[in-house]
CSV table of C-alpha atoms in Angstrom, one decimal:
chain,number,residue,atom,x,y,z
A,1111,UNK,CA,42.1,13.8,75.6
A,1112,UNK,CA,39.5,11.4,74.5
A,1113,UNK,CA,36.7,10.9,77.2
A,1114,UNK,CA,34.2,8.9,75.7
A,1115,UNK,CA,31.4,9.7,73.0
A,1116,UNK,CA,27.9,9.6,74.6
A,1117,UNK,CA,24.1,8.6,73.9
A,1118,UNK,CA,24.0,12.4,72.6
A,1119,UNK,CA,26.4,11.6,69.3
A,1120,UNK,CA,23.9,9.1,68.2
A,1121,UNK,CA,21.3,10.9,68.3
A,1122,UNK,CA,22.8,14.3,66.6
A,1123,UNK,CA,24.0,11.3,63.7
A,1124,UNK,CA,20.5,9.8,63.6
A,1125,UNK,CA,19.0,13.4,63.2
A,1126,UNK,CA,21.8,14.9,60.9
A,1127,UNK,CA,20.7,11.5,58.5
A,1128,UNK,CA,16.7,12.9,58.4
A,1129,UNK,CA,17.8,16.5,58.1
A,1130,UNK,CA,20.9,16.3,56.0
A,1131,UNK,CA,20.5,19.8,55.2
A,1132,UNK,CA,22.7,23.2,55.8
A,1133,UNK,CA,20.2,25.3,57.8
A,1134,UNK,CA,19.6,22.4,59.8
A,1135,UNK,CA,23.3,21.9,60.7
A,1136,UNK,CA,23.9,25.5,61.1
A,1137,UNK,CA,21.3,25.2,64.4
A,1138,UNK,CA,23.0,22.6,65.6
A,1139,UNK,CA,26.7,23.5,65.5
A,1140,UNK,CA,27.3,23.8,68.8
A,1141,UNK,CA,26.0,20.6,69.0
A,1142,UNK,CA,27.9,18.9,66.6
A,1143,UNK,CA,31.1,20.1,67.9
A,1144,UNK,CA,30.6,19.1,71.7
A,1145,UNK,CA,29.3,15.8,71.0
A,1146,UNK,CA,30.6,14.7,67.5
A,1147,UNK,CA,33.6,16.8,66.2
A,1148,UNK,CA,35.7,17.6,69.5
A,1149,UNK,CA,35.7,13.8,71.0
A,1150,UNK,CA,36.1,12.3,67.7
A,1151,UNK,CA,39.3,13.9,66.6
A,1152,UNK,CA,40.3,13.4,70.4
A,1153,UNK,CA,40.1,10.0,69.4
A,1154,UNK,CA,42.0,10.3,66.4
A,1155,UNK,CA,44.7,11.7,68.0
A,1156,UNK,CA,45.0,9.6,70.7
A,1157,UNK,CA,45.0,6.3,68.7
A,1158,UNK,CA,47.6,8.1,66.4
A,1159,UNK,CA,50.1,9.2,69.4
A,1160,UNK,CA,49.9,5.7,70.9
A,1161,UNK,CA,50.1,3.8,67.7
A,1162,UNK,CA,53.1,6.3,67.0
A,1163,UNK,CA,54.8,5.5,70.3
A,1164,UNK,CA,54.4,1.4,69.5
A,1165,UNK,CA,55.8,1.7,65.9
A,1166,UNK,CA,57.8,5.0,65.2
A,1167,UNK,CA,59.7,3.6,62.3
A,1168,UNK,CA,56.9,3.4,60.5
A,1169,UNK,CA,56.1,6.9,59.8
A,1170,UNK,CA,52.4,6.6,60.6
A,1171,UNK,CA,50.8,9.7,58.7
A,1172,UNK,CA,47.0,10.1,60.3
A,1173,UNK,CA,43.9,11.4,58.2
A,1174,UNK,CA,40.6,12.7,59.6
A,1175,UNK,CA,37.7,13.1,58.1
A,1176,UNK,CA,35.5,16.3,58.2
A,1177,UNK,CA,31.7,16.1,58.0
A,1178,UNK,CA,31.3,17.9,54.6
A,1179,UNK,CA,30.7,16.0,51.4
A,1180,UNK,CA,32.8,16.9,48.5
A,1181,UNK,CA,30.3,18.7,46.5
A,1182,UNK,CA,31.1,17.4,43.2
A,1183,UNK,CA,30.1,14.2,44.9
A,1184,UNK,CA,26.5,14.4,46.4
A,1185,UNK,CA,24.5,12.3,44.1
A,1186,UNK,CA,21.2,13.9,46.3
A,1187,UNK,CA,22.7,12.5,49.7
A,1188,UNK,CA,22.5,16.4,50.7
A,1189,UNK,CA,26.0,18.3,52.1
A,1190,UNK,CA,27.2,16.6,55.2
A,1191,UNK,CA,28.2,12.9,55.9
A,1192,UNK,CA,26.2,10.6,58.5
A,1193,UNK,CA,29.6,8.9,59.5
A,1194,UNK,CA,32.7,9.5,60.2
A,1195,UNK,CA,35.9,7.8,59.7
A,1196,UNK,CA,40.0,8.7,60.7
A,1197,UNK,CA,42.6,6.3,59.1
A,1198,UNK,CA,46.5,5.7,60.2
A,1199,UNK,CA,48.6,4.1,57.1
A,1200,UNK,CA,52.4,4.2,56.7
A,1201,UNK,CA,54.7,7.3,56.0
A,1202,UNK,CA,55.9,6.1,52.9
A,1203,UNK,CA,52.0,5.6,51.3
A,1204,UNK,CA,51.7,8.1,48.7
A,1205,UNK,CA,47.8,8.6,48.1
A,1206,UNK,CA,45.8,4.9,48.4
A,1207,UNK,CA,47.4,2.1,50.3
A,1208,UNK,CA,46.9,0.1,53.2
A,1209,UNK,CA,45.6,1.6,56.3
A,1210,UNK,CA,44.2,0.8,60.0
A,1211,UNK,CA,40.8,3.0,60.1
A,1212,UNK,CA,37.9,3.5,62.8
A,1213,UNK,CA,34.1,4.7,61.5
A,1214,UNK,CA,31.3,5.8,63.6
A,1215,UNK,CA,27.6,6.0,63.1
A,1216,UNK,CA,24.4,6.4,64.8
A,1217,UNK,CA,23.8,2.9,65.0
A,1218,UNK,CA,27.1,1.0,65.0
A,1219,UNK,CA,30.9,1.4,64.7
A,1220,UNK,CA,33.6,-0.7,63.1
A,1221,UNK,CA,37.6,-0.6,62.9
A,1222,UNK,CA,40.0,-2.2,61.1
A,1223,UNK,CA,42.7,-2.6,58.3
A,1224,UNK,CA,42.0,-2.8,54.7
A,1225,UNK,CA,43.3,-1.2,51.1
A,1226,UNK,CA,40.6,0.0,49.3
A,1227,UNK,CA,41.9,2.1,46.4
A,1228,UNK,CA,43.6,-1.6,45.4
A,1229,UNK,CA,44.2,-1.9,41.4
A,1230,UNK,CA,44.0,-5.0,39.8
A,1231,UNK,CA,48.1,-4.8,39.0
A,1232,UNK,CA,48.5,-5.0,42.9
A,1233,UNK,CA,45.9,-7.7,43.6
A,1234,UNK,CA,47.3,-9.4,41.2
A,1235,UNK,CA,51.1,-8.9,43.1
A,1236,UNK,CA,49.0,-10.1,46.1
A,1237,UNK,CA,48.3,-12.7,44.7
A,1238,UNK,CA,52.0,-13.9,43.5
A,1239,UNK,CA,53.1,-12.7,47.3
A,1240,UNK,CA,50.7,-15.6,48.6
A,1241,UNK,CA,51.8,-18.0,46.3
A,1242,UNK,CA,55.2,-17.5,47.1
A,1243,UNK,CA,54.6,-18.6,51.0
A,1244,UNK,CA,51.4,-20.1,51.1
A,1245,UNK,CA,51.8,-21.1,54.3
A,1246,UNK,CA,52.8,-18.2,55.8
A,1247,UNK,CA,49.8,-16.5,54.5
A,1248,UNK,CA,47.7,-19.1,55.8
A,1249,UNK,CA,49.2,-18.3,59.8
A,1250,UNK,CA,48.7,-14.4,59.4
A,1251,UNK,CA,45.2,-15.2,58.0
A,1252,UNK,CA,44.3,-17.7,61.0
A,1253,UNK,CA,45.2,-15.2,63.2
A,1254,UNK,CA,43.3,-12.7,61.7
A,1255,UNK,CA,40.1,-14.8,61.6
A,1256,UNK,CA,41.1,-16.2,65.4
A,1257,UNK,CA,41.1,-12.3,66.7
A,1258,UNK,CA,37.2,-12.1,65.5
A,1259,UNK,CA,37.9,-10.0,62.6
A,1260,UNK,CA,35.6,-10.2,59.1
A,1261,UNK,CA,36.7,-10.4,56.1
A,1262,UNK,CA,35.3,-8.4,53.6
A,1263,UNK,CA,36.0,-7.0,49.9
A,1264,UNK,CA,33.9,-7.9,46.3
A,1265,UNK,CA,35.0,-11.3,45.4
A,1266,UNK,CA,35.4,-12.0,41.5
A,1267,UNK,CA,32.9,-14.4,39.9
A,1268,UNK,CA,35.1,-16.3,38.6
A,1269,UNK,CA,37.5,-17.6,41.7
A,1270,UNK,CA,41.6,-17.1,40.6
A,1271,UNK,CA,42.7,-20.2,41.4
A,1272,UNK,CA,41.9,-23.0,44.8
A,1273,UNK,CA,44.6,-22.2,47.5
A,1274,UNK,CA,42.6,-24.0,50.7
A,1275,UNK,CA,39.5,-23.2,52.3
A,1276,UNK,CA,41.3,-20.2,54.7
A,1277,UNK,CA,43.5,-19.2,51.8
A,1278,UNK,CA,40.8,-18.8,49.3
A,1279,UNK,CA,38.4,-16.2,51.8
A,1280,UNK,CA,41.1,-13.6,51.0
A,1281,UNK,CA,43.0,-15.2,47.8
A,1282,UNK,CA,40.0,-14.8,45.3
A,1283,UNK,CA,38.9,-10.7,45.9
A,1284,UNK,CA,38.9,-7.6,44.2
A,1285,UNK,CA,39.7,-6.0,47.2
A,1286,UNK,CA,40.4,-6.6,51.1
A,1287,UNK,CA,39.3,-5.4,54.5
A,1288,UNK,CA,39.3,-6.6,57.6
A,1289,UNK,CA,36.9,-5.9,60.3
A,1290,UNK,CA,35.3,-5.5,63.8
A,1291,UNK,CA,31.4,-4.0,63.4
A,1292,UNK,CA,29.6,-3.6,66.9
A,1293,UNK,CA,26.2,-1.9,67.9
A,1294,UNK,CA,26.7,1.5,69.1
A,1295,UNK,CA,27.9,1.7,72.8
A,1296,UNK,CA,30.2,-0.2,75.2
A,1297,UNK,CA,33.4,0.7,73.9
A,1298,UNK,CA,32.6,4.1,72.7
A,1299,UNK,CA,31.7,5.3,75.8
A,1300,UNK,CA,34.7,4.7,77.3
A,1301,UNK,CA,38.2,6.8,77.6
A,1302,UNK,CA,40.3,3.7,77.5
A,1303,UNK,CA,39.3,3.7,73.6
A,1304,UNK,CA,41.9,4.6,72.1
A,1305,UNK,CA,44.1,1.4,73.9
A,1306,UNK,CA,40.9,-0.5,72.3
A,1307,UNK,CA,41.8,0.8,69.0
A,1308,UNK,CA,45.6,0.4,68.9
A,1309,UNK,CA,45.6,-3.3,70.4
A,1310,UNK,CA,43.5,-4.5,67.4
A,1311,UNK,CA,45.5,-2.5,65.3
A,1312,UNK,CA,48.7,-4.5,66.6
A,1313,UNK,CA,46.8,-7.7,66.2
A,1314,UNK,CA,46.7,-6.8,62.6
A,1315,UNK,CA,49.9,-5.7,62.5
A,1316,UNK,CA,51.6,-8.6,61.0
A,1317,UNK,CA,48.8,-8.5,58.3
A,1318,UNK,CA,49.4,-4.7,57.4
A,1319,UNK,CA,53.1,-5.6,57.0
A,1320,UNK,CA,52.4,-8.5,54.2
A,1321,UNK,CA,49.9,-5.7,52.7
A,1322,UNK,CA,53.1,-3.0,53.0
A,1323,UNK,CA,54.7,-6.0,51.3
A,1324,UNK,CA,52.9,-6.5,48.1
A,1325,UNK,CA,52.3,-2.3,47.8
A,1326,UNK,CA,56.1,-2.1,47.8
A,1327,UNK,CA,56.4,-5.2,45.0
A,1328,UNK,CA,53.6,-3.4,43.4
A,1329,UNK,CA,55.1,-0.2,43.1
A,1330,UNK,CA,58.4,-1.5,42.0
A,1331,UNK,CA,56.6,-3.6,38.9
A,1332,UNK,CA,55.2,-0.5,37.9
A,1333,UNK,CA,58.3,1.6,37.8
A,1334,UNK,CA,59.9,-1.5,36.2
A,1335,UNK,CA,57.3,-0.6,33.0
A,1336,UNK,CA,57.6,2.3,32.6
């Protein structure tokens, strides 16, 4: 059961960042597992049961991750991560799709929904999906905006058509996330987190389900050319 994180995660974070090294975190093990590991997967696992209760038709499938960079992929950022990050995204996802996710820090932490691994083929099935109900898009985006989540995601330099001023924050990326990104504290210290987590989540819920939407259309395209 998730109890809260404390002062004491932040600082293990801030330290692991200026000695990212593996006889560093060796000596602080114990450390990392009382005030990092233990009440973050807690956390993970309580989002995920609740979240699973809400919608249990939708297969939720939950990933966390562990502190250890892949090694083929540490550029000279040393061996462990500085954050850490869980994600919940439907059964029926095979590898990248959209997903709800919550990261931590030592100075901040965020949660949202976004689909990061997105091709071009299924932005551009996004795309087609908004044109088909503009207006419809336009609702689930004013809500999303309205619930005092960002919108983020590299936009292309050369915009892919003029839908409206709301329309267009989303319409004209490469990519899409939503977000909430507060200082660390507050809600982190607190065992009602996991609630925290899975209200916003339902508050993006309608969102994720236009973003199952276009995956699904996406998907079937593809088999279509092969």
């Amino acid at each position: 059961m998730f109890n809260g994180f404390t002062k004491q995660t932040s600082d293990f974070l801030w330290e692991l960042s200026f000695n990212n090294e593996r006889p560093w975190f060796l000596a602080h093990k114990d450390e990392f597992e009382k005030v990092l590991n233990q009440p973050f997967k807690a956390l993970a696992a309580d989002t995920y049961e609740i979240m699973k209760e809400n919608y249990p038709d939708m297969g939720l499938k939950l990933h966390v991750a562990r502190i250890y960079r892949d090694a083929r992929r540490l550029f000279g950022r040393g061996p462990y991560k500085d954050h850490l990050w869980f994600s919940l995204k439907s059964g029926e996802i095979q590898g990248e799709g959209p997903m709800f996710w919550f990261e931590i820090g030592a100075a901040d932490y965020s949660y949202g929904m976004g689909f990061y691994g997105a091709s071009p083929g299924q932005m551009e099935v996004f795309r087609r999906q908004v044109d088909a109900n503009p207006a419809r898009f336009e609702r689930l985006a004013t809500a999303v905006e309205k619930a005092g989540f960002r919108i983020y995601g590299e936009e292309y330099k050369r915009p892919k058509g003029d839908r409206g001023e709301i329309v267009n924050r989303w319409y004209n990326r490469k990519r899409i996330g939503m977000e909430r990104c507060k200082d660390f504290g507050g809600e982190l210290f607190e065992s009602s987190l996991p609630r925290t987590l899975a209200d916003a989540y339902s508050e993006l819920m309608p969102m994720y389900e236009f973003f199952l939407e276009f995956y699904r259309a996406a998907a079937e395209d593809s088999e279509k050319r092969i």
